[in-house]
């Protein structure tokens, strides 16, 4: 029995090591592009909402605690509390995804999703626009950037030197800003996918626990699912400061 | 080796530490430290991740073999990053050096 438990844990860790490699590649892409375009990355980072990001960090840490407690009560064989904490973990996970959805929606509305519709007007204008409720899509040149450009729908020109306003001390290349948003959507998107899978695993656990499958002696599924959940939390611990908090000072 | 049950007290103190460090991360991000900003942010993140791995994921109480698995994973990650950055950082040393 002991050996089986050990094997299960090791198997999960073997999988998590491949996950480290998977996210590691994305982090490496982030490091290289940030090293190449530091000014654009800092400016683009300001376009993200650090309050929502910070709230999500707190939610995920709470969910890690409830997951750890679910494992704790599984080890003690206390079924009711085990189910309670599994459900709490699911609620927190769903809250995380809900906030993430709101953030994505804002990015789409501000044309910050990379692709043909991508538009960058500067982070300050972004907030200005939010306050005024004015839509930048129709009058891109009207946001305090006199004579900067003629907005053509769906076009991102490769080298538009005047974009971003000639009055600004440093000119930011919107294509490099867009690179930040590529990485942002790729990394948080894959992370969110892991959260969705985690929620699926947790619902199976709740189902199994209700049927009384877990005992004080046998609860490996709860434990190794916990490993997975904590790993996803760790990824976010790195994503939050690297995506939301650069260029705040 | 029997299963080690981590006490609730440890879980709660790790949780509190993680929350405080999240606050510190945010606060520090608004202070201009130049290049140190990234260093501080990453140091805190690595420390937080280590706490999660050791206590929430029970690695501290796990067998040596588990340690090898975990260590190997992060060691390979280090190779990926260090070798790539070593390449990028030293390009031009041979040709463009003045």
Coordinates of N, CA and C in Angstrom, one line a residue, chain A residues 2 5-6 9-11 13-14 16-17 20-21 23-25 28 31-32 34 36 50 54 57-59 61-65 68-69 71-73 75-76 85 216-217 219 223 226-228 230-231 233-234 237-238 240-242 245-249, chain B residues 1-8 11-12 14-15 18-19 22 25-26 28-34 37-38 41-42 44-46 48-50 52-53 56-59 62-67 69-70 72-74 76-78 80-81 84-85 88:
Chain A
X2 N 1.9 1.2 0.9 CA 2.8 2.3 1.0 C 3.5 2.6 -0.4
X5 N 1.3 4.2 -3.0 CA 1.1 5.6 -2.7 C 2.3 6.4 -3.3
X6 N 3.5 5.9 -2.9 CA 4.7 6.5 -3.4 C 4.8 6.5 -4.9
X9 N 2.5 9.2 -6.3 CA 3.1 10.6 -6.1 C 4.2 10.8 -7.1
X10 N 5.1 9.8 -7.3 CA 6.1 10.0 -8.3 C 5.6 10.2 -9.7
X11 N 4.6 9.4 -10.0 CA 4.0 9.5 -11.4 C 3.5 10.9 -11.6
X13 N 4.5 13.6 -10.1 CA 5.6 14.5 -10.3 C 6.3 14.4 -11.6
X14 N 6.4 13.2 -12.2 CA 6.9 13.0 -13.5 C 6.1 13.9 -14.5
X16 N 4.3 16.5 -13.7 CA 4.5 17.9 -13.4 C 5.8 18.4 -14.0
X17 N 6.8 17.5 -14.0 CA 8.1 18.0 -14.6 C 7.9 18.3 -16.1
X20 N 6.5 21.6 -16.1 CA 7.5 22.7 -15.9 C 8.2 23.0 -17.2
X21 N 8.5 22.0 -18.0 CA 9.2 22.2 -19.3 C 8.2 23.0 -20.2
X23 N 5.6 25.0 -19.5 CA 5.5 26.5 -19.2 C 6.9 27.1 -19.3
X24 N 8.0 26.4 -19.0 CA 9.3 26.9 -19.1 C 9.6 27.5 -20.5
X25 N 9.2 26.8 -21.5 CA 9.4 27.3 -22.9 C 8.7 28.7 -23.0
X28 N 10.5 31.3 -21.2 CA 11.8 31.7 -21.9 C 11.4 32.6 -23.1
X31 N 11.1 35.9 -21.5 CA 12.3 36.6 -21.1 C 13.0 37.2 -22.3
X32 N 13.1 36.4 -23.4 CA 13.8 36.9 -24.6 C 13.1 38.2 -25.2
X34 N 11.1 40.2 -23.7 CA 11.2 41.4 -22.8 C 12.5 42.0 -22.8
X36 N 14.4 42.1 -25.4 CA 14.5 42.8 -26.6 C 13.7 44.1 -26.7
X50 N -3.9 45.5 -12.6 CA -3.2 44.8 -11.6 C -4.1 44.5 -10.4
X54 N -4.1 41.0 -9.0 CA -3.8 40.7 -7.6 C -4.9 40.0 -6.8
X57 N -4.6 36.5 -7.7 CA -3.5 35.8 -7.0 C -3.9 35.4 -5.6
X58 N -4.6 36.3 -4.9 CA -5.1 36.0 -3.6 C -6.1 34.8 -3.6
X59 N -7.0 34.9 -4.6 CA -8.0 33.8 -4.7 C -7.3 32.4 -4.9
X61 N -4.2 31.6 -4.0 CA -3.5 31.1 -2.8 C -4.6 30.6 -1.8
X62 N -5.7 31.2 -1.7 CA -6.8 30.7 -0.8 C -7.2 29.3 -1.3
X63 N -7.3 29.1 -2.6 CA -7.7 27.8 -3.1 C -6.7 26.8 -2.9
X64 N -5.4 27.2 -2.9 CA -4.4 26.2 -2.5 C -4.5 25.8 -1.1
X65 N -4.8 26.8 -0.2 CA -5.0 26.4 1.2 C -6.2 25.4 1.4
X68 N -5.1 22.1 0.2 CA -4.3 21.4 1.2 C -5.1 20.9 2.3
X69 N -6.1 21.6 2.8 CA -7.0 21.2 3.9 C -7.8 20.0 3.4
X71 N -6.9 17.7 1.4 CA -6.0 16.6 1.5 C -5.8 16.2 3.0
X72 N -5.7 17.2 3.8 CA -5.5 17.0 5.2 C -6.6 16.1 5.8
X73 N -7.9 16.5 5.5 CA -9.0 15.8 6.0 C -9.2 14.4 5.3
X75 N -6.6 12.6 4.6 CA -5.6 11.8 5.4 C -6.2 11.4 6.7
X76 N -7.0 12.2 7.3 CA -7.6 11.9 8.6 C -8.8 11.0 8.4
X85 N -14.1 21.1 1.7 CA -13.0 21.9 1.3 C -12.7 21.6 -0.2
X216 N -9.1 6.5 5.2 CA -7.9 7.0 5.8 C -6.7 6.3 5.2
X217 N -6.8 5.1 4.7 CA -5.7 4.3 4.1 C -5.5 4.6 2.7
X219 N -6.4 7.4 -0.3 CA -6.9 8.7 -0.7 C -5.9 9.3 -1.7
X223 N -4.7 13.3 -3.1 CA -3.4 13.8 -2.8 C -2.7 14.2 -4.1
X226 N -4.2 17.2 -5.6 CA -3.7 18.4 -4.9 C -2.4 18.9 -5.5
X227 N -1.5 17.9 -5.8 CA -0.2 18.3 -6.4 C -0.4 19.1 -7.6
X228 N -1.3 18.6 -8.5 CA -1.6 19.3 -9.7 C -2.1 20.7 -9.5
X230 N -1.8 22.7 -6.8 CA -0.7 23.6 -6.3 C 0.2 24.0 -7.4
X231 N 0.5 23.1 -8.3 CA 1.4 23.4 -9.4 C 0.8 24.6 -10.3
X233 N -1.1 26.8 -9.3 CA -1.0 28.0 -8.4 C 0.4 28.6 -8.6
X234 N 1.4 27.7 -8.6 CA 2.8 28.2 -8.7 C 3.0 28.9 -10.0
X237 N 1.8 32.3 -9.6 CA 2.7 33.1 -8.7 C 3.8 33.8 -9.5
X238 N 4.2 33.1 -10.6 CA 5.2 33.7 -11.5 C 4.6 34.6 -12.5
X240 N 1.9 36.5 -12.3 CA 1.3 37.7 -11.9 C 2.4 38.9 -11.9
X241 N 3.5 38.7 -11.1 CA 4.5 39.8 -11.2 C 5.1 40.1 -12.6
X242 N 5.3 39.0 -13.3 CA 6.0 39.2 -14.6 C 5.1 39.8 -15.7
X245 N 2.9 43.5 -13.3 CA 3.6 44.5 -12.4 C 4.8 45.1 -13.0
X246 N 5.3 44.7 -14.2 CA 6.4 45.4 -14.7 C 6.0 46.8 -15.2
X247 N 6.9 47.7 -15.0 CA 6.6 49.1 -15.5 C 5.5 49.8 -14.7
X248 N 5.3 49.5 -13.4 CA 4.4 50.2 -12.6 C 5.0 51.4 -12.0
X249 N 6.3 51.4 -11.7 CA 7.0 52.5 -11.0 C 7.3 53.6 -12.0
Chain B
X1 N 8.5 3.9 5.3 CA 8.1 5.3 5.6 C 6.6 5.5 5.5
X2 N 6.1 5.9 6.6 CA 4.6 6.1 6.7 C 4.3 7.5 6.2
X3 N 3.0 7.7 6.0 CA 2.6 9.0 5.5 C 2.6 10.0 6.5
X4 N 3.2 11.2 6.2 CA 3.4 12.3 7.1 C 2.2 13.2 7.0
X5 N 1.5 13.5 8.1 CA 0.4 14.4 8.0 C 0.9 15.8 8.5
X6 N 0.8 16.8 7.6 CA 1.3 18.1 8.0 C 0.2 18.7 8.8
X7 N 0.6 19.4 9.9 CA -0.4 20.0 10.8 C -1.1 21.2 10.2
X8 N -2.3 21.5 10.7 CA -3.1 22.6 10.1 C -2.4 23.9 10.4
X11 N 0.0 24.7 7.7 CA -0.8 25.1 6.5 C -1.2 26.6 6.6
X12 N -1.7 27.0 7.8 CA -2.2 28.3 7.9 C -1.0 29.3 7.9
X14 N 1.9 29.0 6.4 CA 2.3 29.1 5.0 C 1.4 30.0 4.2
X15 N 0.1 29.8 4.4 CA -0.9 30.6 3.7 C -0.7 32.1 4.0
X18 N 2.3 33.5 2.3 CA 2.1 33.7 0.9 C 1.3 34.9 0.6
X19 N 0.3 35.2 1.4 CA -0.5 36.4 1.2 C 0.3 37.6 1.5
X22 N 2.6 38.3 -1.3 CA 1.9 38.9 -2.5 C 1.7 40.4 -2.3
X25 N 5.1 42.0 -2.9 CA 5.4 42.0 -4.4 C 4.7 43.2 -5.0
X26 N 3.4 43.4 -4.7 CA 2.7 44.5 -5.3 C 3.3 45.9 -4.9
X28 N 6.3 46.6 -3.8 CA 7.6 46.9 -4.3 C 7.5 47.3 -5.8
X29 N 6.5 46.7 -6.5 CA 6.4 47.0 -7.9 C 6.2 48.5 -8.2
X30 N 5.7 49.2 -7.2 CA 5.4 50.7 -7.4 C 6.6 51.6 -7.0
X31 N 7.6 51.0 -6.4 CA 8.8 51.7 -6.1 C 9.8 51.5 -7.2
X32 N 10.5 52.6 -7.6 CA 11.4 52.5 -8.7 C 12.8 52.0 -8.1
X33 N 13.2 50.8 -8.4 CA 14.5 50.3 -8.0 C 15.4 50.0 -9.2
X34 N 14.9 50.5 -10.4 CA 15.7 50.2 -11.6 C 15.6 48.7 -11.9
X37 N 14.0 45.9 -9.6 CA 12.6 45.5 -9.5 C 12.3 44.1 -9.9
X38 N 12.9 43.8 -11.0 CA 12.7 42.4 -11.5 C 13.3 41.4 -10.6
X41 N 11.2 41.0 -7.5 CA 9.9 40.3 -7.9 C 10.2 38.8 -8.1
X42 N 11.2 38.4 -8.8 CA 11.5 37.0 -9.0 C 12.0 36.3 -7.8
X44 N 11.1 36.9 -4.7 CA 9.9 36.7 -3.9 C 9.1 35.5 -4.5
X45 N 8.9 35.6 -5.9 CA 8.1 34.5 -6.5 C 8.8 33.1 -6.3
X46 N 10.1 33.1 -6.4 CA 10.8 31.8 -6.2 C 10.6 31.3 -4.8
X48 N 8.1 32.0 -2.8 CA 6.7 31.6 -2.6 C 6.6 30.2 -3.2
X49 N 7.1 30.0 -4.4 CA 7.0 28.7 -5.1 C 7.6 27.6 -4.2
X50 N 8.8 27.9 -3.6 CA 9.4 26.9 -2.8 C 8.6 26.5 -1.6
X52 N 5.3 26.6 -1.4 CA 4.2 25.8 -1.9 C 4.7 24.4 -2.2
X53 N 5.9 24.2 -2.8 CA 6.4 22.9 -3.1 C 6.7 22.1 -1.9
X56 N 2.8 22.7 0.9 CA 1.5 22.3 0.4 C 1.6 21.0 -0.4
X57 N 2.8 20.9 -1.1 CA 2.9 19.7 -1.9 C 3.7 18.6 -1.2
X58 N 4.0 18.8 0.1 CA 4.5 17.8 1.0 C 5.9 17.3 0.6
X59 N 6.6 18.0 -0.3 CA 7.9 17.5 -0.8 C 8.9 17.4 0.4
X62 N 8.6 14.1 1.8 CA 8.6 13.0 0.9 C 9.9 12.3 0.8
X63 N 9.9 11.2 0.1 CA 11.1 10.3 0.0 C 12.2 11.0 -0.9
X64 N 13.4 10.5 -0.7 CA 14.5 11.0 -1.5 C 14.2 11.0 -3.0
X65 N 13.6 9.9 -3.4 CA 13.3 9.8 -4.8 C 12.4 10.9 -5.4
X66 N 11.5 11.3 -4.6 CA 10.6 12.4 -5.0 C 11.5 13.7 -5.1
X67 N 12.4 13.9 -4.2 CA 13.3 15.0 -4.3 C 14.1 15.0 -5.6
X69 N 13.2 13.7 -8.4 CA 12.2 14.0 -9.5 C 12.0 15.5 -9.6
X70 N 11.7 16.1 -8.5 CA 11.4 17.5 -8.4 C 12.7 18.3 -8.8
X72 N 15.3 17.3 -10.6 CA 15.6 17.2 -12.0 C 14.8 18.1 -12.8
X73 N 13.5 18.2 -12.5 CA 12.6 19.1 -13.3 C 13.2 20.5 -13.3
X74 N 13.4 21.1 -12.1 CA 13.9 22.5 -12.1 C 15.3 22.6 -12.6
X76 N 16.5 20.9 -15.2 CA 16.4 21.0 -16.6 C 15.9 22.4 -17.1
X77 N 15.0 22.9 -16.3 CA 14.5 24.3 -16.6 C 15.6 25.3 -16.5
X78 N 16.5 25.1 -15.5 CA 17.7 26.0 -15.4 C 18.6 25.9 -16.6
X80 N 17.7 25.0 -19.7 CA 17.0 25.7 -20.8 C 17.2 27.2 -20.7
X81 N 17.0 27.8 -19.6 CA 17.2 29.3 -19.5 C 18.6 29.7 -19.6
X84 N 20.3 29.2 -23.1 CA 19.7 30.1 -24.1 C 20.2 31.6 -23.8
X85 N 20.1 32.0 -22.6 CA 20.5 33.3 -22.3 C 22.0 33.5 -22.5
X88 N 22.4 34.3 -26.1 CA 22.0 35.6 -26.4 C 23.0 36.7 -25.9

